[in-house]
Coordinates of C-alpha atoms in Angstrom, one line a residue:
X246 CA 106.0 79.4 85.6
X247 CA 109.7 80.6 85.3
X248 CA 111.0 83.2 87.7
X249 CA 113.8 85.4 87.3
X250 CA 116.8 86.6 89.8
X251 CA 115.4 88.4 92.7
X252 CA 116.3 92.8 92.2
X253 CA 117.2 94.7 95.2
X254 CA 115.0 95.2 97.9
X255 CA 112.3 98.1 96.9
X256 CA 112.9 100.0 99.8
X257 CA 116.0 100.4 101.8
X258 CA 114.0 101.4 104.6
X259 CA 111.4 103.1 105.9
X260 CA 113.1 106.4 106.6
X261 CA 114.6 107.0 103.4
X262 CA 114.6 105.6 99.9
X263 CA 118.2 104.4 97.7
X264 CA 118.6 106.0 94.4
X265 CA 117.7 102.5 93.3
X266 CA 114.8 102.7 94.8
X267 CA 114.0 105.9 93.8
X268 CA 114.2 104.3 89.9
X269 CA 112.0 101.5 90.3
X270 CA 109.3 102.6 92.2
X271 CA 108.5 106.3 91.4
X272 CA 108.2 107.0 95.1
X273 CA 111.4 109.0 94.8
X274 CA 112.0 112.1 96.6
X275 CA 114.0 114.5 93.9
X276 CA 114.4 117.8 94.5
X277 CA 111.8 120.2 93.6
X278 CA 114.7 122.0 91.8
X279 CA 115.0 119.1 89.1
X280 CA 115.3 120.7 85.3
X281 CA 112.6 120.4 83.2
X282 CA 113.6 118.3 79.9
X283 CA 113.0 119.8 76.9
X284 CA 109.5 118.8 75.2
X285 CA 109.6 117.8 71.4
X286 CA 107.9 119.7 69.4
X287 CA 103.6 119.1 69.4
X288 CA 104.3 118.9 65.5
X289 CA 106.4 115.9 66.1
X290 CA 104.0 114.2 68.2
X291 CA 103.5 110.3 67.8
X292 CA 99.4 109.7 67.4
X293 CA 100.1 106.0 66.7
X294 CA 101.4 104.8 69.6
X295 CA 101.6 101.0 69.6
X296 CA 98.3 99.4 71.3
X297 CA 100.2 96.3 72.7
X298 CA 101.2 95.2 75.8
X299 CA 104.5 95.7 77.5
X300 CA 105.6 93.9 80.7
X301 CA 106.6 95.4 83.8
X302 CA 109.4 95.8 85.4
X303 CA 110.7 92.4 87.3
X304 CA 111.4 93.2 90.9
X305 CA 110.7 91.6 94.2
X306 CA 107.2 92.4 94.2
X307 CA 106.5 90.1 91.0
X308 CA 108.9 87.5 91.8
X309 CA 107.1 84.4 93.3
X310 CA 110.3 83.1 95.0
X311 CA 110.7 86.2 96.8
X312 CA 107.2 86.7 97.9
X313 CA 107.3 83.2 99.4
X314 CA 111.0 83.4 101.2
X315 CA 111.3 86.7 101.8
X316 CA 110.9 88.8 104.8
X317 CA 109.0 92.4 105.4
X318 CA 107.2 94.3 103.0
X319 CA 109.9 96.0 100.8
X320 CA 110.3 99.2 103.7
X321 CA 106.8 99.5 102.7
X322 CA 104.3 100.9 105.9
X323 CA 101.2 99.1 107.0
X324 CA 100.8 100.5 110.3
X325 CA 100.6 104.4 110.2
X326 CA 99.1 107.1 108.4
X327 CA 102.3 109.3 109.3
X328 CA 105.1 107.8 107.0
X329 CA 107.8 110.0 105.7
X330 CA 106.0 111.6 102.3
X331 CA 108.3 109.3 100.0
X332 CA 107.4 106.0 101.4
X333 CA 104.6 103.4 100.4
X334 CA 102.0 104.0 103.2
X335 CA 99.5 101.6 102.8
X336 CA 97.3 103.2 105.4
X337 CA 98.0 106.9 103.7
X338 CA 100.1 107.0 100.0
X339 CA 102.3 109.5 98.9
X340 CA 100.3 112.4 97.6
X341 CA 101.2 115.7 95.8
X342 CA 102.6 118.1 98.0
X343 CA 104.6 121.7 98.5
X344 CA 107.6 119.9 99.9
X345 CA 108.2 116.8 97.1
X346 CA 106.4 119.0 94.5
X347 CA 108.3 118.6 91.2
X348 CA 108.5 122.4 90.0
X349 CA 108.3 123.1 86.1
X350 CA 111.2 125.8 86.4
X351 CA 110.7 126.3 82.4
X352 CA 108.3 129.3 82.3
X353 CA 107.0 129.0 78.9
X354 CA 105.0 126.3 80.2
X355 CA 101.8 127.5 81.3
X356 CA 99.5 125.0 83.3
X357 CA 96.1 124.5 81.9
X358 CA 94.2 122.2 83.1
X359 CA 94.8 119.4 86.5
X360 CA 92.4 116.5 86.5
X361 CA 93.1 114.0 90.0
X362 CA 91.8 110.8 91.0
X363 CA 92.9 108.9 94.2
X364 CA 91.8 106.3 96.1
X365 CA 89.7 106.7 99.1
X366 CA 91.3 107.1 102.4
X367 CA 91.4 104.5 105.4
X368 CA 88.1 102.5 106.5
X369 CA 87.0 99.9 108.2
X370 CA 87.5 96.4 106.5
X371 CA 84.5 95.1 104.4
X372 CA 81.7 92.8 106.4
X373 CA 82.7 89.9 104.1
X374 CA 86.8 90.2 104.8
X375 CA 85.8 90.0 108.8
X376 CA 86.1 86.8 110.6
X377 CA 83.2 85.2 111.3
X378 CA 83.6 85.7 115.5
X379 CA 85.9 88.5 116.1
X380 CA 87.5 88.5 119.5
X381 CA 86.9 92.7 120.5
X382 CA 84.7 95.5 119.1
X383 CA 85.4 98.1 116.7
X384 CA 84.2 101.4 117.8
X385 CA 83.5 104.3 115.3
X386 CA 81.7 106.4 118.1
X387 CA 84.7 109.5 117.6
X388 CA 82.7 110.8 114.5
X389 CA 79.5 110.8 112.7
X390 CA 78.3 109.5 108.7
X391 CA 76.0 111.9 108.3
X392 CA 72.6 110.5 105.9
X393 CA 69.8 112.8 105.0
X394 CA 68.1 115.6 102.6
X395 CA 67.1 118.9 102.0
X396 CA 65.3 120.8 99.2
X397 CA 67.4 122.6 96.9
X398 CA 66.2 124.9 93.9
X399 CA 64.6 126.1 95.5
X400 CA 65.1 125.5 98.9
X401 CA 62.5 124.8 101.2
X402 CA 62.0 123.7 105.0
X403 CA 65.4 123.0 106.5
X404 CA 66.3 119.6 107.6
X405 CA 68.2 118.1 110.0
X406 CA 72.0 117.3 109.9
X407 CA 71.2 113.4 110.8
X408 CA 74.0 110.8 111.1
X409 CA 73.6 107.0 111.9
X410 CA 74.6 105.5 115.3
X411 CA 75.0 102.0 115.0
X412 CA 73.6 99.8 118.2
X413 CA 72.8 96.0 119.5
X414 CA 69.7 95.7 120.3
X415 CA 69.4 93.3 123.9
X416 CA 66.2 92.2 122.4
X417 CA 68.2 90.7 119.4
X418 CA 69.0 87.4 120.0
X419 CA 71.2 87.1 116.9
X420 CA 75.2 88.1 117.4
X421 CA 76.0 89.9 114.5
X422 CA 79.1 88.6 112.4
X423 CA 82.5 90.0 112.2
X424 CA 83.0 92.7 114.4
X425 CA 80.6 93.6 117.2
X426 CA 81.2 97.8 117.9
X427 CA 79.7 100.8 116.7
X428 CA 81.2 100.9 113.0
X429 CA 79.5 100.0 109.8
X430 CA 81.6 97.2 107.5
X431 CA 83.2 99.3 105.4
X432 CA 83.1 102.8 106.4
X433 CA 85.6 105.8 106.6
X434 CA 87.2 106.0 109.8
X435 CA 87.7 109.1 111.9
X436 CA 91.8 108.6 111.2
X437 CA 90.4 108.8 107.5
X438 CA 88.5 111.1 108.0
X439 CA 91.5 113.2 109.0
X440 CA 94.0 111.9 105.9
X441 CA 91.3 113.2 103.5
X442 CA 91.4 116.4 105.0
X443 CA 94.7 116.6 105.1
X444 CA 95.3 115.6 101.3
X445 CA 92.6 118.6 100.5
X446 CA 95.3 120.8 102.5
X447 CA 97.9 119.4 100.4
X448 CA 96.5 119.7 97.0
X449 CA 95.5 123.0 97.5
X450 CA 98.9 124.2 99.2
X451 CA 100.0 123.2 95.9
X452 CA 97.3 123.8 93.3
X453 CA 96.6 127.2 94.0
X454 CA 99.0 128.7 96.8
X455 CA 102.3 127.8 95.1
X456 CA 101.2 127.5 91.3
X457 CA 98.1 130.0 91.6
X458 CA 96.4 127.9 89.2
X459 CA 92.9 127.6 91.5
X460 CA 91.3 130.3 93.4
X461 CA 91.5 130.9 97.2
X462 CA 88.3 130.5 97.3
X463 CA 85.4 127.8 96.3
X464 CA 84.3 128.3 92.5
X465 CA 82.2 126.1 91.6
X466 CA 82.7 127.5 87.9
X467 CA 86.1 126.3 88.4
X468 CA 86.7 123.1 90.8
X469 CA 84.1 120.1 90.2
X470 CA 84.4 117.0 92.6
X471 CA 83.2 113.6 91.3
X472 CA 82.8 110.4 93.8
X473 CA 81.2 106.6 93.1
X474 CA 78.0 104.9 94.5
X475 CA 80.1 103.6 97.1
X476 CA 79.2 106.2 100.2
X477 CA 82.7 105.8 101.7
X478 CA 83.7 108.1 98.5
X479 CA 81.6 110.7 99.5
X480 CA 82.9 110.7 103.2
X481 CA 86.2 110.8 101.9
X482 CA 85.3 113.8 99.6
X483 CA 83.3 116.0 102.0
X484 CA 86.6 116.0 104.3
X485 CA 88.9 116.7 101.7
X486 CA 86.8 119.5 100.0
X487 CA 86.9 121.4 103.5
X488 CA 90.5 121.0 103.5
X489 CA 91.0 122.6 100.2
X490 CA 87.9 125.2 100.8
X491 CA 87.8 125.3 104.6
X492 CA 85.0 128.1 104.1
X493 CA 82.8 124.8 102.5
X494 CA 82.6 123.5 106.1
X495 CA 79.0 122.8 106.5
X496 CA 78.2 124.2 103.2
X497 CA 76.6 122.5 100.2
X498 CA 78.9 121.7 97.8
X499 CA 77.5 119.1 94.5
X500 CA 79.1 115.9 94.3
X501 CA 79.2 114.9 90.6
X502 CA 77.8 111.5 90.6
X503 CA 76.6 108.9 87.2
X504 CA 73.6 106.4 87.5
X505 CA 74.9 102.8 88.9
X506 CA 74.4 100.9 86.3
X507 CA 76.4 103.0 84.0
X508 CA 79.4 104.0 86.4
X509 CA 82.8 104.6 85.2
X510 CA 84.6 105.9 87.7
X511 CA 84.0 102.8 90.4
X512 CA 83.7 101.3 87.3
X513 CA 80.1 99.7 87.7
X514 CA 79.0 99.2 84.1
X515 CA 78.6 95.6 83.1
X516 CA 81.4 94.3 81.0
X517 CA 81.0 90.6 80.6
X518 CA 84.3 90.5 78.0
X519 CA 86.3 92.4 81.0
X520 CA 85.2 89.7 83.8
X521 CA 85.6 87.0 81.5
X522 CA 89.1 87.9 81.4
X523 CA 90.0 88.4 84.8
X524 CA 88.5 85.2 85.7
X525 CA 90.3 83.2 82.8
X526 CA 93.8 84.3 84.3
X527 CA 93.3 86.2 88.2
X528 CA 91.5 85.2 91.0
X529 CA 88.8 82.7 91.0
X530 CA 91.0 80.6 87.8
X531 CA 92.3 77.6 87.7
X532 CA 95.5 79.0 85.6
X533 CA 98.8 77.3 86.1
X534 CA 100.0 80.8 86.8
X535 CA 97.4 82.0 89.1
X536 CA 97.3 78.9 91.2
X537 CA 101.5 78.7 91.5
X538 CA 101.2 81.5 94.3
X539 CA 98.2 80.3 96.3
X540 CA 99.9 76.7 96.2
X541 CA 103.0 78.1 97.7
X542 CA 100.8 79.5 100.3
X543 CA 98.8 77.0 101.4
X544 CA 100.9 76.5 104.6
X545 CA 99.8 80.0 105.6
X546 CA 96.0 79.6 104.8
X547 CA 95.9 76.6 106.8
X548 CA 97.9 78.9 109.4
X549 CA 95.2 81.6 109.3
X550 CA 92.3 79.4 108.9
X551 CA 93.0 78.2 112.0
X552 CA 93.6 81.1 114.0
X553 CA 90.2 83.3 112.1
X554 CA 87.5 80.3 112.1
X555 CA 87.3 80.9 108.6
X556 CA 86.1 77.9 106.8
X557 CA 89.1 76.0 104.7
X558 CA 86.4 75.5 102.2
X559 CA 85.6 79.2 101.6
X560 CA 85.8 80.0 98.6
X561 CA 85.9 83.3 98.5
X562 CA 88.5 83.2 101.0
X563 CA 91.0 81.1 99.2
X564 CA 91.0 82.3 95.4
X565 CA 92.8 85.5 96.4
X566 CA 94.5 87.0 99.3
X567 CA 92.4 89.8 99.6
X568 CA 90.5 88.8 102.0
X569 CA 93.0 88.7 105.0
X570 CA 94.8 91.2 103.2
X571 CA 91.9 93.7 104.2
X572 CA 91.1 92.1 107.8
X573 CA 95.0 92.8 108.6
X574 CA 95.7 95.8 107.4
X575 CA 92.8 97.9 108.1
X576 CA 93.7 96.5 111.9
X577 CA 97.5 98.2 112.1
X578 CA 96.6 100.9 109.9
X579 CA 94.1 101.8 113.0
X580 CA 96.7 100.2 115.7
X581 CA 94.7 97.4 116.9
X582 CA 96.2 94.0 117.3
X583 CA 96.5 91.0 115.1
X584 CA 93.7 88.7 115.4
X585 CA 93.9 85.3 117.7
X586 CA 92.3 82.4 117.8
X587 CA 89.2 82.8 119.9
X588 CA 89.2 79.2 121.9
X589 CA 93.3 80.2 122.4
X590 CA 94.5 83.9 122.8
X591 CA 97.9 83.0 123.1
X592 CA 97.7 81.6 119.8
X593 CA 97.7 84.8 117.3
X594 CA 98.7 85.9 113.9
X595 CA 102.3 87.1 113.7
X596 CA 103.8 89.9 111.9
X597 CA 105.8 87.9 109.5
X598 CA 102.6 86.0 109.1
X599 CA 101.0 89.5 108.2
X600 CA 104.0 90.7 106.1
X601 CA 103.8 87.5 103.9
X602 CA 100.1 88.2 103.4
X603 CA 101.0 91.4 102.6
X604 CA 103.6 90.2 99.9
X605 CA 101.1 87.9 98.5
X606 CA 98.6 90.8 98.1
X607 CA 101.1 93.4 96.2
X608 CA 102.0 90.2 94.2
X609 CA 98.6 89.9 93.1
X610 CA 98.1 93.0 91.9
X611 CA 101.1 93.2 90.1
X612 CA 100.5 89.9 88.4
X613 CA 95.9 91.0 87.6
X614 CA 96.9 94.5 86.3
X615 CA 100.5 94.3 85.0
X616 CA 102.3 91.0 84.9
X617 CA 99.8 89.2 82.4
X618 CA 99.2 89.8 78.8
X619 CA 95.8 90.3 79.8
X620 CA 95.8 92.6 82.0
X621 CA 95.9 95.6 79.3
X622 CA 92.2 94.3 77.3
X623 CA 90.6 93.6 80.1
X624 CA 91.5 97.1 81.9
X625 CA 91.2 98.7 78.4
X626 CA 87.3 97.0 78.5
X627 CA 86.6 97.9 82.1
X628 CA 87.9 101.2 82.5
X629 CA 87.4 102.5 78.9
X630 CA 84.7 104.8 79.9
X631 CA 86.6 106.8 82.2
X632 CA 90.0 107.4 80.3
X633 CA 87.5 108.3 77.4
X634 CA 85.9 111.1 79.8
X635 CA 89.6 111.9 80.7
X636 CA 90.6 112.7 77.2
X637 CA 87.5 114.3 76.3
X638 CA 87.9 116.7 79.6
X639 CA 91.5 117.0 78.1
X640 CA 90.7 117.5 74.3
X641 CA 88.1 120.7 76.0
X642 CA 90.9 122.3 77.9
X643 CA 92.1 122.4 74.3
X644 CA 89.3 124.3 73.1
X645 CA 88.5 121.0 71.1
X646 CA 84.9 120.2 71.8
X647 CA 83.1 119.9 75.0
X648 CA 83.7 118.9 78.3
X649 CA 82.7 115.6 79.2
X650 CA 80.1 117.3 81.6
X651 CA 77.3 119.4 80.2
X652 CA 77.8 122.3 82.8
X653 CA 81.2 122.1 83.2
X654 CA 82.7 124.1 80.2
X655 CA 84.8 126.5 82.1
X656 CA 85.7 123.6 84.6
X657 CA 90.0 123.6 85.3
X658 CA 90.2 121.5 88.5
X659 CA 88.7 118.4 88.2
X660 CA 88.7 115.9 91.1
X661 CA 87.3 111.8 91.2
X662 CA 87.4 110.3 94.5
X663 CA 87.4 106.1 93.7
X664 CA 89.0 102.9 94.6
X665 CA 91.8 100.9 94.0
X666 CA 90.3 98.7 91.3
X667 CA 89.9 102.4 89.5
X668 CA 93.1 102.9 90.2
X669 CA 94.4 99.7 89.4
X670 CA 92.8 99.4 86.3
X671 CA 93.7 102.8 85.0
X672 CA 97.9 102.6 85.7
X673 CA 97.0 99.0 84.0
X674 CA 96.0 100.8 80.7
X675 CA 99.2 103.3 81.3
X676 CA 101.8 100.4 81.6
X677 CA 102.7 101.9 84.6
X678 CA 106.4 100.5 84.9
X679 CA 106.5 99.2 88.6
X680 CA 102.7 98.1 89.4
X681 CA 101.9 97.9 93.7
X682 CA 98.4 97.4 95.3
X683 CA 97.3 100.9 95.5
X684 CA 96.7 101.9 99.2
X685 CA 94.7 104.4 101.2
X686 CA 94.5 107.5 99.0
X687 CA 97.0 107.2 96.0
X688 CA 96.5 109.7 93.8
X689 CA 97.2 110.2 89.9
X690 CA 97.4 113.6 88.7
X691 CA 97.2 114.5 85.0
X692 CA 98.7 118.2 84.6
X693 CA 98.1 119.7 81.1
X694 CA 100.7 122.3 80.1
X695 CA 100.7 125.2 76.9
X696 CA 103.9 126.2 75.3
X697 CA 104.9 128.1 72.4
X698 CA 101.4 129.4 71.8
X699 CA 99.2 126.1 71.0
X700 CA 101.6 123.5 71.9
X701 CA 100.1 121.2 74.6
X702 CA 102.2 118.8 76.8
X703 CA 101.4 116.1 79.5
X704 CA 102.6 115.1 83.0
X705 CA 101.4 112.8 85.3
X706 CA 101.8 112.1 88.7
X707 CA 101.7 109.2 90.6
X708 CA 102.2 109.8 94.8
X709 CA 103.4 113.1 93.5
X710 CA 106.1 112.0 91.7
X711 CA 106.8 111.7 87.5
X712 CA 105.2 108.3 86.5
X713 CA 107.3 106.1 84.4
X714 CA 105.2 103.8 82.0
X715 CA 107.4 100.7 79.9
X716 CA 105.1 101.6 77.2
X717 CA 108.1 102.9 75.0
X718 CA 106.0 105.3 73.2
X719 CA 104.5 107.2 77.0
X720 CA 108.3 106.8 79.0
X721 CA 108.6 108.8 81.4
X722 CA 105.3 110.6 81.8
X723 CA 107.3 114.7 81.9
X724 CA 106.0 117.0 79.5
X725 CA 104.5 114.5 77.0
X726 CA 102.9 115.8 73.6
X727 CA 99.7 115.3 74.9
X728 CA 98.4 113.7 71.0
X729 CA 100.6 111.3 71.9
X730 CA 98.1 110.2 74.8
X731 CA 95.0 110.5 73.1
X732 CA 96.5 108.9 70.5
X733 CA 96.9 105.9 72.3
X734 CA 93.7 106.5 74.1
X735 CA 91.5 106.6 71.5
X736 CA 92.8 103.9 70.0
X737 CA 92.6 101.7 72.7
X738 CA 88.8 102.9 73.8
X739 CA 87.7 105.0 71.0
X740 CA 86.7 108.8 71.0
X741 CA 84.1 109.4 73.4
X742 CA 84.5 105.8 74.6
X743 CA 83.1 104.5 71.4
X744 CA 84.8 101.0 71.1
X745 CA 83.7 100.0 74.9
X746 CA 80.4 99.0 74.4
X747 CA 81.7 95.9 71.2
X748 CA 84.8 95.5 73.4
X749 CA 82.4 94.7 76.5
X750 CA 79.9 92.5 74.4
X751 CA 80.4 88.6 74.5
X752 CA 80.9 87.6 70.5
X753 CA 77.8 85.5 69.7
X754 CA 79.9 82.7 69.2
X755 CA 81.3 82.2 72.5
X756 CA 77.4 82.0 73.9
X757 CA 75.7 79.1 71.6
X758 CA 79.3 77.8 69.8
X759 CA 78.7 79.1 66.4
X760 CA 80.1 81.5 64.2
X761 CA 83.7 81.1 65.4
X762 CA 86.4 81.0 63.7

């Protein structure tokens, strides 16, 4: 594997952001004021946008060399949900917001339609990314995951609000692994809890006390909120819908939500082409490519194993970094120490052990969902679904078809609450220019926009800002014909998602070896 000339450090710090900076990451902090470029006309509109490939950007987040010498995290935060708004926050993203807003000062641009998805906010880690004896508890006894049901249409007898309070029972002899406490592995914390609330402000500061684009008040003709199977989606959206409606409080407000099997917003459909792919090149291979990193590092897993009681022969501890990545971070971004070794307390991870975890972990996701050539097909496969729903939700706003939801024809404000391999997997399929490990909560906004009477253009945000995509025929993603996106969309997944199921199907051939050419 060949490595190029380190750039400049992403960040200059964590205060403030170069112009350079600024350029390669899209965390920028323009001024609202910025002009509005003019927008080719939607006659002129490229539908045949190029369905290939195009690298990322190389920086020091992609460069092996600097991952492995360096020092810090590019000015990137890992231990507070209170970063300045232009920063990578790990524990809380940039998000769109009054004061780093990019205005459209052209008003023959009318705003149409708004569709967001973002990440979840901050949790616990997962059960299987804690050590196996944790040395202190994690308590979660500051707020309460409320589980329960009540008839609806009609209603019927009330219920209870019921939440769970987890225990040890001293009648249980068994110790139970990872962290002893009163959390559940993962859930949203109450510091979440709090960030999701906040981003509801946010969006709606924006959405409809700036632009006036939503009502002041709940309409669920209007705004339609969509989460995963995964619970810690819905705990994250019942905060942030009270901070956008705070009359919702203790209301009940429908979560759009799709069978399991058949999920594509997590995504949870089986795609045996997509994970095929993934394993042939990212973690779990035995690529040339994909094992140069974790050779680098072995110094440092032998470092950690040490210190965790992790088993050196874990598998699914050493294929990826992911696995510490989580036990670390989800510690500072909830100020709690680094781990040490539970036979030695003296003996503990440092922070420039942490920060080189952390450098591995961006590196990763950099090199799964942008750096390889395969990183487009198996995001196209995997994802398909949802960017189909997207342009079908877009193609509606149009007055071209329906929504991709039976009752949600007058729908303007649509909002998915996911993770970040949704996230991932969708600024994959975008080419997003610079590619990070999305953190707590970052957000991508599609903004639809009508000019000159049946015109249509495209923005997108990404942490509130214009994203930038190498894909020469999407650039910078500012007033966009939007047929140029659905152009490339549909060719990649088909209308109505229609190439996803025969790009998700194993060819014959490659299952009894004949057939093939």
């Amino acid at each position: 594997m060949r490595y190029s000339q380190s750039n400049p450090s992403l960040f200059a710090g964590i205060s403030y952001l170069s112009a350079t900076v600024q350029a390669q990451t899209g965390y920028g902090y323009p001024p609202s004021s910025s002009p509005t470029p003019a927008a080719p006309s939607c006659k002129g509109a490229n539908t045949t946008a190029e369905l290939i490939w195009y690298p990322p950007v190389k920086s020091d987040i992609n460069t092996l060399s600097t991952v492995i010498n360096g020092t810090g995290i590019y000015g990137f935060v890992f231990n507070s949900s209170q970063a300045p708004l232009n920063t990578y926050d790990w524990c809380n993203m940039p998000h769109t917001n009054t004061a780093t807003y990019p205005k459209v000062n052209d008003t023959s641009y009318k705003l149409e339609y708004v569709e967001v998805i973002h990440r979840h906010h901050k949790r616990t880690p997962y059960a299987a990314n804690t050590f196996p004896v944790e040395s202190y508890a994690w308590e979660c006894s500051d707020e309460g995951l409320f589980y329960g049901g009540k008839p609806l249409n009609p209603y019927g007898n009330s219920s209870a609000s019921t939440y769970w309070e987890v225990y040890t029972s001293p009648s249980n002899p068994l110790v139970p692994e990872g962290f002893n406490g009163t959390c559940q592995f993962p859930q949203i914390t109450r510091g979440g809890l709090d960030d999701s609330h906040q981003h509801g402000v946010d969006l709606k500061a924006v959405y409809s006390t700036m632009l006036g684009f939503i009502p002041e008040q709940y309409n669920a003709n209007i705004t339609s909120y969509r989460v995963t199977n995964n619970v810690i989606t819905s705990q994250v959206a019942s905060m942030l819908i009270a901070g956008m409606y705070p009359s919702r409080a203790n209301q009940d407000t429908p979560l759009l939500i799709q069978p399991a099997s058949v999920d594509s917003l997590e995504p949870a459909y089986t795609c045996s082409v997509a994970s095929a792919l993934y394993g042939s090149y990212g973690s779990g291979s035995t690529a040339p490519a994909w094992l140069a990193h974790l050779n680098a590092s072995a110094s440092l897993y032998a470092t950690l194993d040490r210190l965790s009681g992790v088993n050196p022969n874990a598998t699914d501890w050493h294929m990826s970094w992911d696995h510490y990545f989580d036990n670390l971070s989800a510690r500072l971004c909830h100020a709690k120490a680094l781990p040490c070794n539970i036979a030695n307390t003296t003996d503990c991870v440092t922070m420039a052990e942490a920060d080189e975890v952390f450098r591995l972990g961006e590196y990763e996701y950099s090199f799964i969902y942008r750096d390889s050539n395969q990183s487009l097909p198996a995001s196209v496969a995997s994802y398909g679904i949802w960017v189909a729903e997207l342009a079908q939700n877009l193609r509606h706003a149009m007055g071209q078809g329906s929504s991709s939801v039976a009752s949600g024809n007058s729908i303007r404000y649509r909002h998915n609450v996911a993770h970040d391999g949704s996230i991932s997997r969708l600024l994959a399929i975008l080419q997003i220019e610079h590619m990070v490990w999305p953190g707590m909560g970052a957000e991508v906004i599609f903004e639809l926009y009508q000019k000159d009477g049946g015109c249509y253009f495209l923005r997108v945000l990404w942490g509130g800002q214009i994203m930038v995509s190498n894909h020469p025929a999407l650039g910078r993603l500012d007033m966009l014909p939007v047929e140029t996106l659905l152009g490339y969309l549909d060719g990649l997944v088909g209308v109505g998602g229609s190439k996803v199921p025969g790009l998700c199907k194993t060819p014959e051939c490659a299952v009894d070896g004949e057939g093939c050419k």
